[in-house]
Coordinates of C-alpha atoms and ligand atoms in Angstrom, one line a residue:
M1 CA 4.9 2.3 -20.6
V2 CA 2.7 3.5 -17.5
H3 CA 2.2 7.0 -17.3
D4 CA 5.9 8.1 -18.0
K5 CA 7.6 5.4 -16.9
Q6 CA 9.3 1.9 -18.6
F7 CA 8.2 -1.1 -16.3
E8 CA 8.7 -4.7 -17.4
I9 CA 6.8 -8.2 -16.5
F10 CA 8.3 -9.4 -13.3
I11 CA 5.6 -12.1 -12.3
S12 CA 3.3 -13.6 -14.8
K13 CA -0.2 -13.9 -14.5
E14 CA -0.1 -17.6 -14.6
K15 CA 2.1 -17.4 -11.9
I16 CA 0.0 -15.0 -9.9
Q17 CA -3.3 -17.5 -10.6
K18 CA -1.4 -20.5 -9.5
R19 CA 0.0 -19.0 -6.0
V20 CA -3.5 -17.0 -5.5
S21 CA -5.0 -20.6 -5.8
E22 CA -2.6 -22.1 -3.2
L23 CA -3.4 -19.2 -0.7
G24 CA -7.1 -19.5 -1.4
A25 CA -6.9 -23.4 -0.4
Q26 CA -4.8 -22.9 2.8
I27 CA -6.9 -20.2 3.8
S28 CA -10.3 -22.4 3.2
K29 CA -8.3 -25.1 5.3
D30 CA -7.5 -22.8 8.3
Y31 CA -10.9 -20.7 8.4
A32 CA -13.2 -23.8 7.6
G33 CA -16.3 -23.3 9.9
L34 CA -15.4 -19.8 11.0
N35 CA -17.1 -18.0 8.4
P36 CA -14.5 -15.1 7.9
L37 CA -14.8 -11.8 7.1
F38 CA -12.5 -10.7 4.5
L39 CA -11.7 -6.8 4.9
G40 CA -10.2 -5.5 1.6
I41 CA -8.2 -2.4 1.6
L42 CA -9.0 -0.2 -1.3
N43 CA -8.4 0.8 -4.1
G44 CA -5.0 -1.4 -4.4
S45 CA -6.6 -4.8 -3.2
F46 CA -9.6 -5.0 -5.2
I47 CA -8.0 -7.5 -8.0
F48 CA -6.4 -9.5 -5.5
A49 CA -9.6 -9.7 -3.2
S50 CA -11.6 -10.6 -5.9
D51 CA -9.5 -13.6 -7.1
L52 CA -8.3 -14.6 -3.5
F53 CA -12.4 -14.7 -2.4
R54 CA -13.1 -16.9 -5.4
A55 CA -10.4 -18.9 -4.5
L56 CA -12.1 -20.1 -1.5
S57 CA -14.2 -23.7 -0.9
I58 CA -15.7 -22.2 2.6
D59 CA -18.7 -19.8 3.5
A60 CA -16.9 -16.4 4.0
E61 CA -18.0 -12.7 3.7
I62 CA -16.3 -9.8 2.0
S63 CA -16.6 -5.8 2.7
F64 CA -14.2 -3.0 1.5
I65 CA -12.6 0.0 3.2
K66 CA -10.7 2.7 2.3
L67 CA -7.9 4.2 5.1
A68 CA -7.3 7.8 5.5
S69 CA -4.6 9.0 7.4
Y70 CA -4.4 12.6 8.8
K71 CA -2.2 14.3 11.7
G72 CA -3.1 13.7 15.3
T73 CA -1.9 15.7 18.2
S74 CA 1.5 15.4 18.9
S75 CA 0.8 12.7 21.4
T76 CA -1.3 10.6 19.3
G77 CA 1.0 11.3 16.1
N78 CA -0.7 10.0 12.7
V79 CA -4.4 8.8 13.1
I80 CA -5.8 6.5 10.8
T81 CA -9.5 6.2 10.1
A82 CA -11.6 3.4 8.3
I83 CA -13.8 4.7 5.7
G84 CA -17.2 2.6 5.1
M85 CA -16.3 0.4 8.0
E86 CA -20.1 -0.4 8.6
E87 CA -19.8 -4.0 9.6
N88 CA -20.2 -5.2 13.0
L89 CA -16.8 -7.0 13.4
H90 CA -17.5 -7.8 16.9
G91 CA -16.4 -11.6 17.9
R92 CA -15.9 -12.1 14.0
H93 CA -12.8 -13.7 12.5
V94 CA -11.3 -10.9 10.3
L95 CA -8.7 -11.3 7.2
I96 CA -7.1 -7.9 6.1
V97 CA -6.6 -8.1 2.2
E98 CA -3.7 -5.8 1.5
D99 CA -2.3 -5.2 -1.8
I100 CA 1.3 -4.8 -0.4
I101 CA 3.0 -4.2 2.9
D102 CA 5.9 -2.2 2.0
T103 CA 7.1 0.1 5.5
G104 CA 4.1 -1.5 7.6
K105 CA 3.0 1.9 8.5
T106 CA -0.4 1.6 7.2
L107 CA -1.3 -1.5 9.0
T108 CA 0.6 -0.5 12.4
S109 CA -1.8 2.5 12.4
F110 CA -5.0 0.4 11.5
M111 CA -4.4 -2.6 13.9
P112 CA -5.5 -0.5 17.1
V113 CA -8.5 1.0 15.2
L114 CA -9.6 -2.5 14.4
Q115 CA -8.9 -4.3 17.6
Q116 CA -11.5 -1.7 19.3
A117 CA -14.3 -3.3 17.6
G118 CA -13.8 -6.5 19.3
P119 CA -12.9 -9.1 16.4
A120 CA -12.5 -12.6 17.5
S121 CA -9.4 -12.8 15.4
V122 CA -7.3 -10.5 13.2
K123 CA -4.9 -11.7 10.2
I124 CA -3.4 -10.3 7.5
A125 CA -3.3 -11.5 3.9
S126 CA -1.3 -9.6 1.4
F127 CA -0.7 -10.4 -2.3
L128 CA 3.3 -8.7 -2.0
S129 CA 5.4 -8.2 0.8
K130 CA 8.5 -6.1 0.9
P131 CA 10.5 -7.7 3.8
D132 CA 13.7 -5.2 2.9
A133 CA 11.7 -2.0 3.1
R134 CA 10.0 -2.7 6.5
R135 CA 10.1 -0.1 9.3
Y136 CA 7.3 -1.4 11.4
D137 CA 6.9 -4.7 13.1
I138 CA 4.4 -6.0 11.0
Q139 CA 4.1 -9.4 9.1
P140 CA 1.5 -10.9 6.7
D141 CA 0.2 -14.1 8.0
Y142 CA -0.7 -15.0 4.4
N143 CA 1.6 -13.7 1.3
C144 CA 1.7 -14.5 -2.2
F145 CA 5.0 -13.0 -3.1
E146 CA 8.1 -11.4 -1.3
I147 CA 9.7 -8.9 -3.9
P148 CA 12.8 -6.9 -3.7
D149 CA 12.2 -2.8 -2.6
K150 CA 11.3 -1.7 -6.0
F151 CA 8.4 -0.1 -7.3
V152 CA 5.5 -2.3 -9.0
V153 CA 2.4 -1.9 -10.7
G154 CA -0.5 -4.1 -12.1
Y155 CA -2.8 -6.5 -10.5
G156 CA -4.5 -3.7 -8.8
L157 CA -1.6 -1.8 -8.0
D158 CA -1.1 1.8 -9.6
Y159 CA 1.3 4.3 -10.8
D160 CA -0.1 7.5 -10.3
G161 CA -3.4 6.2 -10.9
L162 CA -2.6 4.0 -14.1
G163 CA -1.6 0.6 -14.5
R164 CA -4.3 -1.3 -12.1
Q165 CA -5.6 -3.3 -14.8
L166 CA -2.5 -5.0 -16.1
P167 CA -2.8 -8.9 -15.5
D168 CA 0.9 -9.5 -15.1
L169 CA 2.9 -7.7 -12.1
H170 CA 5.5 -5.4 -13.7
I171 CA 8.6 -3.8 -12.3
L172 CA 10.2 -0.5 -12.8
C173 CA 13.2 -1.0 -15.1
Ligands
5GP1 P1 2.9 0.9 4.1 O1 2.5 1.4 4.7 O2 3.2 -0.5 4.1 O3 4.5 1.7 3.8 O4 2.4 1.3 2.6 C1 1.5 0.1 2.0 C2 0.9 1.0 0.9 O5 2.0 1.7 -0.1 C3 0.3 -0.1 -0.2 O6 -0.8 -0.4 0.4 C4 0.4 1.0 -1.6 O7 -0.7 1.6 -1.6 C5 1.8 1.4 -1.3 N1 3.0 0.7 -2.0 C6 4.2 0.4 -1.6 N2 4.7 -0.3 -2.4 C7 4.0 0.0 -3.4 C8 4.8 -0.4 -4.8 O8 5.7 -0.8 -5.1 N3 3.8 -0.1 -6.0 C9 2.6 0.5 -5.7 N4 1.6 0.8 -6.9 N5 2.3 0.8 -4.3 C10 3.1 0.7 -3.4
MG2 MG1 -3.2 0.4 -0.4

């Protein structure tokens, strides 16, 4: 039980650790010599980001931000602000680290904000992706697991604030 709902194990911690290590090795190969800047999106990515970062065999930096959206004018639609983006991203190879890409709305709004800072490149590493839930044209460059359009908790992801510390990924029964 998490909060008031029943969940069952969907991806074991062993499978997760193996896949995260593979991703870390791949990223280390692709970013060798580039000193990439990992940009973790809080709160959900904190566990994935720390495991992925420790799976690297190259020099890299990491920083975390929180995204907050608010209603802009009717012409701008929803506006997103990045809280805590103090790093100078100009000329940097930025790798966004996200827990899950669901509809794709969050990152679709954030990309233009990030591009304004003049990075050399921007790619996305997500722990999970729900391809069937996608409503915006955004895909992760690196992804651990594709999952069905169902609610999951654990490994950093929460249900009403709870369940983030579960080492295995759980799915709603
Ligand atoms: P998007 O903007 O891509 O629709 O949503 C991304 C965000 O929605 C994720 O960062 C996460 O916070 C939340 N989210 C989407 N699906 C799930 C899910 O199955 N479980 C949890 N805990 N959060 C989810
Ligand atoms: Mg999130």
